[in-house]
């Protein structure tokens, strides 16, 4: 793809912090972010003349209009992310995830790549394909489905339903399951897991980044479609994840009979559709576990590392 001007909403977050340096290798990049979780993720880009930061709010019409000036393509990441944060602030979740996306679609005249989530499927027994019925169990997944509906009104769009991310980013997210398990195993030397046999699907954050680069290179053939992003090898139970960590960390692992996951995720996902176009993930669970173990000496339990704690 030729060099273009890309707007990334929410570009200072967990995914954006990894994505922006990769985009900047070829493109001009502007970020619209209100810095809910700080600015550290942006630091490596400062000084790059192709990088521009716009401190604003995706809910604000003027900020959207200004941010969209001279833009060729939008990657829409900004959101209130995860079910605990959305449960704690349902009005904010609707405003940011749904209504701000609606407004963005209204003013945006260029193609959009949208970060949606596998959480949209909810509790499904069959293997989820992009055509499976959506049974959102939380405010987070409901507002993301509402956002998908808005995005589909755009002339040109790609919707990605990501598996649960894991791995290191300059803006750590320790509320994500794999990251959470590793840090607890290392720091607390103990991990208590409920619903140990529940299936989840995972994707390394650097593979999420690769999927966006893939979308830029294959936009025309991918246009107007939804894709699950992840890999079948990373459809794992919580117990699988804990046992994988045990290969590297000595900790006490306990399976609890009580406790439930409010977003009721227990599902397997097919990634055939995007694989058929040539996209394959590269990073394994062990890659993520090993880097998180290394990073654990620098990471403390700051509240901004947990999306679920910030808004309480
Ligand atoms: N990380 C995952 O595992 C995962 C999985 C599936 C989907 N997603 C989707 O990917 C996107 C990015 O997720 P993330 O993990 O990087 O989350 P994150 O919480 O780290 O990043 C969200 C970013 O959006 C910004 N933001 C929030 N409200 C805003 C507002 N009103 N105006 C401007 N900016 C605002 C925040 O400051 C933050 O930088 C989200 O849309 C999320 O739903 C993430």
Tab-separated table of C-alpha atoms and ligand atoms in Angstrom:
chain	number	residue	atom	x	y	z
A	1	UNK	CA	0.000	0.000	0.000
A	2	UNK	CA	1.207	3.538	-0.769
A	3	UNK	CA	1.926	5.987	2.064
A	4	UNK	CA	-1.302	7.435	3.482
A	5	UNK	CA	-2.513	9.566	6.412
A	6	UNK	CA	-4.045	7.355	9.087
A	7	UNK	CA	-6.103	8.463	12.080
A	8	UNK	CA	-6.002	6.045	15.022
A	9	UNK	CA	-8.620	6.726	17.681
A	10	UNK	CA	-7.600	5.379	21.093
A	11	UNK	CA	-4.035	5.076	19.830
A	12	UNK	CA	-2.480	5.569	23.290
A	13	UNK	CA	-4.007	2.336	24.611
A	14	UNK	CA	-2.786	-1.257	24.911
A	15	UNK	CA	-3.140	-2.083	21.208
A	16	UNK	CA	-2.433	1.413	19.897
A	17	UNK	CA	0.912	1.641	21.731
A	18	UNK	CA	2.136	-1.400	19.799
A	19	UNK	CA	0.435	-0.431	16.537
A	20	UNK	CA	1.577	3.173	16.064
A	21	UNK	CA	5.351	2.530	15.693
A	22	UNK	CA	4.588	-0.140	13.068
A	23	UNK	CA	2.261	2.145	11.104
A	24	UNK	CA	4.846	4.937	11.240
A	25	UNK	CA	7.336	2.763	9.360
A	26	UNK	CA	5.307	3.526	6.245
A	27	UNK	CA	2.526	6.006	6.964
A	28	UNK	CA	1.740	9.363	8.522
A	29	UNK	CA	-0.182	8.769	11.740
A	30	UNK	CA	-2.439	10.987	13.809
A	31	UNK	CA	-3.878	9.868	17.145
A	32	UNK	CA	-7.077	11.039	18.787
A	33	UNK	CA	-7.069	9.997	22.432
A	34	UNK	CA	-8.189	11.501	25.743
A	35	UNK	CA	-5.354	9.692	27.603
A	36	UNK	CA	-7.600	7.824	30.031
A	37	UNK	CA	-4.638	5.606	30.935
A	38	UNK	CA	-1.822	8.107	30.427
A	39	UNK	CA	0.658	8.915	27.683
A	40	UNK	CA	3.560	6.449	28.167
A	41	UNK	CA	2.535	4.393	25.162
A	42	UNK	CA	3.033	7.405	22.922
A	43	UNK	CA	6.566	8.328	24.025
A	44	UNK	CA	8.504	6.310	21.382
A	45	UNK	CA	6.752	8.267	18.613
A	46	UNK	CA	7.620	11.747	19.833
A	47	UNK	CA	10.146	13.407	17.555
A	48	UNK	CA	8.892	11.486	14.526
A	49	UNK	CA	7.809	14.167	12.058
A	50	UNK	CA	5.167	11.808	10.623
A	51	UNK	CA	3.461	11.509	14.020
A	52	UNK	CA	0.794	13.851	15.352
A	53	UNK	CA	-1.056	13.642	18.656
A	54	UNK	CA	-4.478	15.206	19.009
A	55	UNK	CA	-5.618	15.328	22.634
A	56	UNK	CA	-9.377	15.101	22.379
A	57	UNK	CA	-12.519	13.154	23.095
A	58	UNK	CA	-14.130	10.849	20.566
A	59	UNK	CA	-17.541	11.961	21.883
A	60	UNK	CA	-16.889	15.572	20.890
A	61	UNK	CA	-18.062	16.597	17.403
A	62	UNK	CA	-15.411	19.316	16.988
A	63	UNK	CA	-12.628	16.937	18.040
A	64	UNK	CA	-13.830	14.356	15.525
A	65	UNK	CA	-14.079	16.922	12.729
A	66	UNK	CA	-10.611	18.322	13.456
A	67	UNK	CA	-9.011	14.904	13.827
A	68	UNK	CA	-10.467	13.751	10.497
A	69	UNK	CA	-8.866	16.604	8.515
A	70	UNK	CA	-6.543	15.315	5.750
A	71	UNK	CA	-7.061	11.675	6.729
A	72	UNK	CA	-7.202	8.801	4.213
A	73	UNK	CA	-8.163	5.951	6.560
A	74	UNK	CA	-9.312	5.527	10.170
A	75	UNK	CA	-8.434	2.742	12.601
A	76	UNK	CA	-11.049	2.997	15.329
A	77	UNK	CA	-9.794	1.668	18.670
A	78	UNK	CA	-11.121	4.202	21.195
A	79	UNK	CA	-13.540	2.564	23.605
A	80	UNK	CA	-14.357	1.854	27.185
A	81	UNK	CA	-12.904	-1.636	27.109
A	82	UNK	CA	-13.875	-4.756	29.031
A	83	UNK	CA	-17.014	-5.783	30.872
A	84	UNK	CA	-16.031	-4.601	34.383
A	85	UNK	CA	-15.384	-1.012	33.233
A	86	UNK	CA	-18.603	-0.962	31.174
A	87	UNK	CA	-20.633	-2.505	33.992
A	88	UNK	CA	-19.352	0.162	36.383
A	89	UNK	CA	-20.124	2.991	33.905
A	90	UNK	CA	-22.918	1.829	31.531
A	91	UNK	CA	-23.809	5.380	30.450
A	92	UNK	CA	-20.190	6.146	29.600
A	93	UNK	CA	-19.912	2.805	27.773
A	94	UNK	CA	-22.880	3.694	25.576
A	95	UNK	CA	-21.568	7.207	24.958
A	96	UNK	CA	-18.042	6.130	24.001
A	97	UNK	CA	-18.554	2.723	22.419
A	98	UNK	CA	-21.847	3.251	20.610
A	99	UNK	CA	-22.807	6.924	20.245
A	100	UNK	CA	-19.291	8.242	19.561
A	101	UNK	CA	-18.857	5.560	16.889
A	102	UNK	CA	-22.160	6.679	15.362
A	103	UNK	CA	-20.855	10.253	15.289
A	104	UNK	CA	-17.518	9.178	13.835
A	105	UNK	CA	-19.339	7.330	11.041
A	106	UNK	CA	-21.432	10.424	10.344
A	107	UNK	CA	-18.388	12.651	9.771
A	108	UNK	CA	-15.984	10.108	8.337
A	109	UNK	CA	-15.842	9.928	4.541
A	110	UNK	CA	-12.871	7.542	4.345
A	111	UNK	CA	-12.476	3.782	4.955
A	112	UNK	CA	-12.564	2.528	8.558
A	113	UNK	CA	-11.029	-0.519	10.202
A	114	UNK	CA	-12.877	-1.205	13.441
A	115	UNK	CA	-11.689	-3.139	16.510
A	116	UNK	CA	-14.604	-5.223	17.707
A	117	UNK	CA	-14.470	-8.248	19.967
A	118	UNK	CA	-15.178	-11.965	20.128
A	119	UNK	CA	-17.136	-11.156	23.294
A	120	UNK	CA	-20.014	-10.303	20.935
A	121	UNK	CA	-20.695	-14.043	20.571
A	122	UNK	CA	-21.511	-14.543	24.244
A	123	UNK	CA	-22.216	-18.046	25.521
A	124	UNK	CA	-22.353	-20.194	22.361
A	125	UNK	CA	-21.957	-23.945	22.205
A	126	UNK	CA	-21.083	-24.206	18.510
A	127	UNK	CA	-17.761	-23.055	17.064
A	128	UNK	CA	-18.240	-19.323	16.343
A	129	UNK	CA	-17.926	-18.141	12.782
A	130	UNK	CA	-18.601	-14.601	11.616
A	131	UNK	CA	-22.161	-15.756	10.767
A	132	UNK	CA	-22.951	-17.124	14.224
A	133	UNK	CA	-25.761	-15.428	16.130
A	134	UNK	CA	-24.602	-12.786	18.601
A	135	UNK	CA	-25.657	-13.273	22.204
A	136	UNK	CA	-24.038	-10.426	24.092
A	137	UNK	CA	-23.986	-11.069	27.809
A	138	UNK	CA	-22.564	-7.742	28.990
A	139	UNK	CA	-22.789	-4.004	28.491
A	140	UNK	CA	-19.362	-4.119	26.837
A	141	UNK	CA	-20.380	-6.624	24.165
A	142	UNK	CA	-23.778	-4.965	23.636
A	143	UNK	CA	-22.194	-1.572	22.992
A	144	UNK	CA	-19.573	-3.110	20.694
A	145	UNK	CA	-22.340	-4.779	18.637
A	146	UNK	CA	-24.155	-1.444	18.447
A	147	UNK	CA	-20.900	0.086	17.219
A	148	UNK	CA	-20.484	-2.655	14.591
A	149	UNK	CA	-23.962	-1.794	13.312
A	150	UNK	CA	-22.912	1.845	12.879
A	151	UNK	CA	-19.637	0.932	11.181
A	152	UNK	CA	-21.530	-1.187	8.656
A	153	UNK	CA	-23.196	1.996	7.400
A	154	UNK	CA	-19.819	3.268	6.128
A	155	UNK	CA	-19.104	3.050	2.422
A	156	UNK	CA	-15.886	1.148	3.119
A	157	UNK	CA	-15.127	-0.782	6.290
A	158	UNK	CA	-13.486	-3.835	7.804
A	159	UNK	CA	-14.628	-5.138	11.182
A	160	UNK	CA	-12.240	-7.276	13.207
A	161	UNK	CA	-13.574	-9.373	16.083
A	162	UNK	CA	-10.465	-9.935	18.151
A	163	UNK	CA	-9.803	-12.768	20.533
A	164	UNK	CA	-8.583	-11.747	23.985
A	165	UNK	CA	-5.236	-10.020	23.647
A	166	UNK	CA	-2.152	-10.959	25.639
A	167	UNK	CA	1.485	-9.955	25.747
A	168	UNK	CA	3.432	-6.830	26.496
A	169	UNK	CA	2.611	-3.301	25.502
A	170	UNK	CA	3.994	0.027	26.706
A	171	UNK	CA	0.501	0.564	28.087
A	172	UNK	CA	0.172	-2.673	30.053
A	173	UNK	CA	-3.251	-4.252	30.542
A	174	UNK	CA	-3.083	-6.628	33.468
A	175	UNK	CA	-6.839	-7.247	33.468
A	176	UNK	CA	-6.453	-9.441	30.350
A	177	UNK	CA	-6.635	-13.101	31.324
A	178	UNK	CA	-3.194	-14.373	30.303
A	179	UNK	CA	-1.432	-11.223	31.524
A	180	UNK	CA	-3.356	-11.388	34.803
A	181	UNK	CA	-2.524	-15.072	35.385
A	182	UNK	CA	1.200	-14.595	34.683
A	183	UNK	CA	1.605	-11.558	36.918
A	184	UNK	CA	-0.330	-13.237	39.768
A	185	UNK	CA	1.685	-16.451	39.410
A	186	UNK	CA	4.974	-14.528	39.549
A	187	UNK	CA	4.086	-11.914	42.167
A	188	UNK	CA	1.679	-13.776	44.465
A	189	UNK	CA	3.079	-17.287	43.886
A	190	UNK	CA	-0.552	-18.385	43.837
A	191	UNK	CA	-3.361	-18.556	41.311
A	192	UNK	CA	-6.948	-19.492	42.084
A	193	UNK	CA	-9.017	-20.266	39.001
A	194	UNK	CA	-12.748	-20.779	38.649
A	195	UNK	CA	-14.487	-22.232	35.593
A	196	UNK	CA	-11.198	-23.907	34.739
A	197	UNK	CA	-12.636	-25.826	31.765
A	198	UNK	CA	-14.138	-22.771	30.075
A	199	UNK	CA	-12.802	-22.166	26.580
A	200	UNK	CA	-11.455	-18.806	25.507
A	201	UNK	CA	-9.577	-17.673	22.435
A	202	UNK	CA	-6.418	-15.588	22.639
A	203	UNK	CA	-4.240	-13.535	20.328
A	204	UNK	CA	-0.887	-11.897	20.960
A	205	UNK	CA	-1.039	-8.096	20.809
A	206	UNK	CA	1.697	-8.089	18.133
A	207	UNK	CA	-0.496	-10.368	15.996
A	208	UNK	CA	-3.345	-7.874	16.474
A	209	UNK	CA	-0.947	-5.259	15.098
A	210	UNK	CA	-0.028	-7.562	12.200
A	211	UNK	CA	-3.731	-8.002	11.405
A	212	UNK	CA	-4.143	-4.215	10.993
A	213	UNK	CA	-1.118	-4.063	8.671
A	214	UNK	CA	-2.681	-6.976	6.762
A	215	UNK	CA	-5.969	-5.055	6.458
A	216	UNK	CA	-4.133	-2.063	4.983
A	217	UNK	CA	-2.440	-4.277	2.406
A	218	UNK	CA	-5.621	-6.213	1.499
A	219	UNK	CA	-8.318	-3.584	2.011
A	220	UNK	CA	-10.120	-4.030	-1.297
A	221	UNK	CA	-10.557	-7.795	-1.020
A	222	UNK	CA	-11.497	-7.560	2.688
A	223	UNK	CA	-13.866	-4.594	2.321
A	224	UNK	CA	-17.435	-4.766	3.778
A	225	UNK	CA	-16.749	-7.874	5.847
A	226	UNK	CA	-16.311	-9.039	9.435
A	227	UNK	CA	-13.375	-11.250	10.432
A	228	UNK	CA	-12.516	-13.168	13.589
A	229	UNK	CA	-8.858	-12.557	14.408
A	230	UNK	CA	-6.849	-15.166	16.294
A	231	UNK	CA	-5.936	-18.808	15.763
A	232	UNK	CA	-7.437	-22.186	16.584
A	233	UNK	CA	-4.200	-23.203	18.374
A	234	UNK	CA	-4.893	-20.431	20.870
A	235	UNK	CA	-8.424	-21.608	21.692
A	236	UNK	CA	-7.576	-22.805	25.190
A	237	UNK	CA	-9.203	-23.436	28.538
A	238	UNK	CA	-8.211	-21.365	31.541
A	239	UNK	CA	-6.611	-24.530	32.927
A	240	UNK	CA	-4.488	-24.859	29.746
A	241	UNK	CA	-3.213	-21.307	30.264
A	242	UNK	CA	-2.375	-21.909	33.933
A	243	UNK	CA	-0.530	-25.143	33.143
A	244	UNK	CA	1.451	-23.400	30.387
A	245	UNK	CA	2.583	-20.790	32.932
A	246	UNK	CA	3.579	-23.602	35.320
A	247	UNK	CA	6.279	-24.652	32.840
A	248	UNK	CA	8.132	-21.430	33.696
A	249	UNK	CA	6.938	-20.324	37.137
A	250	UNK	CA	6.740	-22.258	40.392
A	251	UNK	CA	3.425	-21.301	42.008
A	252	UNK	CA	0.488	-22.812	43.858
A	253	UNK	CA	-2.380	-23.514	41.443
A	254	UNK	CA	-5.833	-24.014	42.881
A	255	UNK	CA	-9.057	-24.743	40.984
A	256	UNK	CA	-12.041	-23.217	42.789
A	257	UNK	CA	-15.560	-24.654	42.622
A	258	UNK	CA	-17.131	-21.216	43.046
A	259	UNK	CA	-17.050	-17.984	41.030
A	260	UNK	CA	-18.442	-17.175	37.581
A	261	UNK	CA	-17.385	-14.973	34.724
A	262	UNK	CA	-20.149	-12.382	34.189
A	263	UNK	CA	-19.504	-12.246	30.473
A	264	UNK	CA	-20.053	-16.010	30.291
A	265	UNK	CA	-17.408	-16.567	27.685
A	266	UNK	CA	-16.984	-20.274	27.027
A	267	UNK	CA	-16.584	-20.688	23.325
A	268	UNK	CA	-14.377	-21.785	20.480
A	269	UNK	CA	-13.857	-19.648	17.413
A	270	UNK	CA	-13.090	-20.348	13.755
A	271	UNK	CA	-10.498	-18.150	12.047
A	272	UNK	CA	-10.885	-19.810	8.661
A	273	UNK	CA	-12.210	-16.689	6.925
A	274	UNK	CA	-9.163	-14.497	7.509
A	275	UNK	CA	-6.787	-17.456	7.134
A	276	UNK	CA	-8.228	-18.112	3.670
A	277	UNK	CA	-7.049	-14.618	2.718
A	278	UNK	CA	-3.532	-15.433	3.918
A	279	UNK	CA	-3.422	-14.077	7.481
A	280	UNK	CA	-1.799	-16.366	10.052
A	281	UNK	CA	-0.817	-15.496	13.595
A	282	UNK	CA	2.854	-15.772	14.494
A	283	UNK	CA	3.166	-15.475	18.271
A	284	UNK	CA	2.503	-18.339	20.699
A	285	UNK	CA	1.132	-18.383	24.217
A	286	UNK	CA	4.640	-19.234	25.442
A	287	UNK	CA	6.057	-16.126	23.691
A	288	UNK	CA	3.648	-13.970	25.676
A	289	UNK	CA	4.201	-15.813	28.966
A	290	UNK	CA	7.983	-15.516	28.725
A	291	UNK	CA	7.981	-11.786	27.965
A	292	UNK	CA	5.483	-11.113	30.763
A	293	UNK	CA	7.632	-13.040	33.237
A	294	UNK	CA	10.634	-10.930	32.210
A	295	UNK	CA	8.610	-7.731	32.479
A	296	UNK	CA	7.088	-8.639	35.844
A	297	UNK	CA	10.109	-7.226	37.680
A	298	UNK	CA	9.282	-3.784	36.261
A	299	UNK	CA	5.514	-4.020	36.544
A	300	UNK	CA	3.730	-3.216	39.757
A	301	UNK	CA	0.031	-3.353	40.324
A	302	UNK	CA	-0.740	0.241	39.298
A	303	UNK	CA	-4.447	0.808	39.033
A	304	UNK	CA	-4.218	2.217	35.516
A	305	UNK	CA	-2.956	-1.157	34.322
A	306	UNK	CA	-6.385	-2.633	35.067
A	307	UNK	CA	-9.312	-1.361	33.012
A	308	UNK	CA	-11.642	-2.835	35.626
A	309	UNK	CA	-10.190	-0.784	38.499
A	310	UNK	CA	-9.898	2.633	36.916
A	311	UNK	CA	-13.553	3.491	36.871
A	312	UNK	CA	-14.543	2.180	40.308
B	1	LIG	N1	-7.082	-5.826	23.980
B	1	LIG	C1	-7.956	-6.777	23.678
B	1	LIG	O1	-7.822	-7.916	24.128
B	1	LIG	C2	-9.109	-6.477	22.762
B	1	LIG	C3	-9.871	-7.566	22.315
B	1	LIG	C4	-10.955	-7.313	21.483
B	1	LIG	C5	-11.244	-6.016	21.091
B	1	LIG	N2	-10.493	-4.984	21.552
B	1	LIG	C6	-10.850	-3.630	21.119
B	1	LIG	O2	-9.655	-2.954	20.715
B	1	LIG	C7	-9.758	-1.569	21.039
B	1	LIG	C8	-8.543	-1.118	21.846
B	1	LIG	O3	-8.438	-1.921	23.016
B	1	LIG	P1	-7.211	-1.792	24.027
B	1	LIG	O4	-6.977	-3.128	24.607
B	1	LIG	O5	-6.092	-1.094	23.378
B	1	LIG	O6	-7.883	-0.898	25.166
B	1	LIG	P2	-7.322	0.330	26.026
B	1	LIG	O7	-8.317	0.557	27.095
B	1	LIG	O8	-5.910	0.084	26.394
B	1	LIG	O9	-7.324	1.527	24.976
B	1	LIG	C9	-8.455	2.323	24.721
B	1	LIG	C10	-7.951	3.702	24.374
B	1	LIG	O10	-9.097	4.508	24.052
B	1	LIG	C11	-8.927	5.773	24.666
B	1	LIG	N3	-10.236	6.378	24.912
B	1	LIG	C12	-11.211	5.936	25.756
B	1	LIG	N4	-12.257	6.770	25.752
B	1	LIG	C13	-11.946	7.764	24.878
B	1	LIG	C14	-12.621	8.934	24.462
B	1	LIG	N5	-13.830	9.243	24.952
B	1	LIG	N6	-12.025	9.743	23.569
B	1	LIG	C15	-10.793	9.464	23.095
B	1	LIG	N7	-10.089	8.350	23.472
B	1	LIG	C16	-10.655	7.517	24.355
B	1	LIG	C17	-8.190	5.488	25.968
B	1	LIG	O11	-7.540	6.638	26.471
B	1	LIG	C18	-7.240	4.394	25.539
B	1	LIG	O12	-6.001	4.945	25.121
B	1	LIG	C19	-11.080	-1.392	21.791
B	1	LIG	O13	-12.048	-0.910	20.879
B	1	LIG	C20	-11.445	-2.792	22.233
B	1	LIG	O14	-12.845	-2.976	22.334
B	1	LIG	C21	-9.426	-5.188	22.377
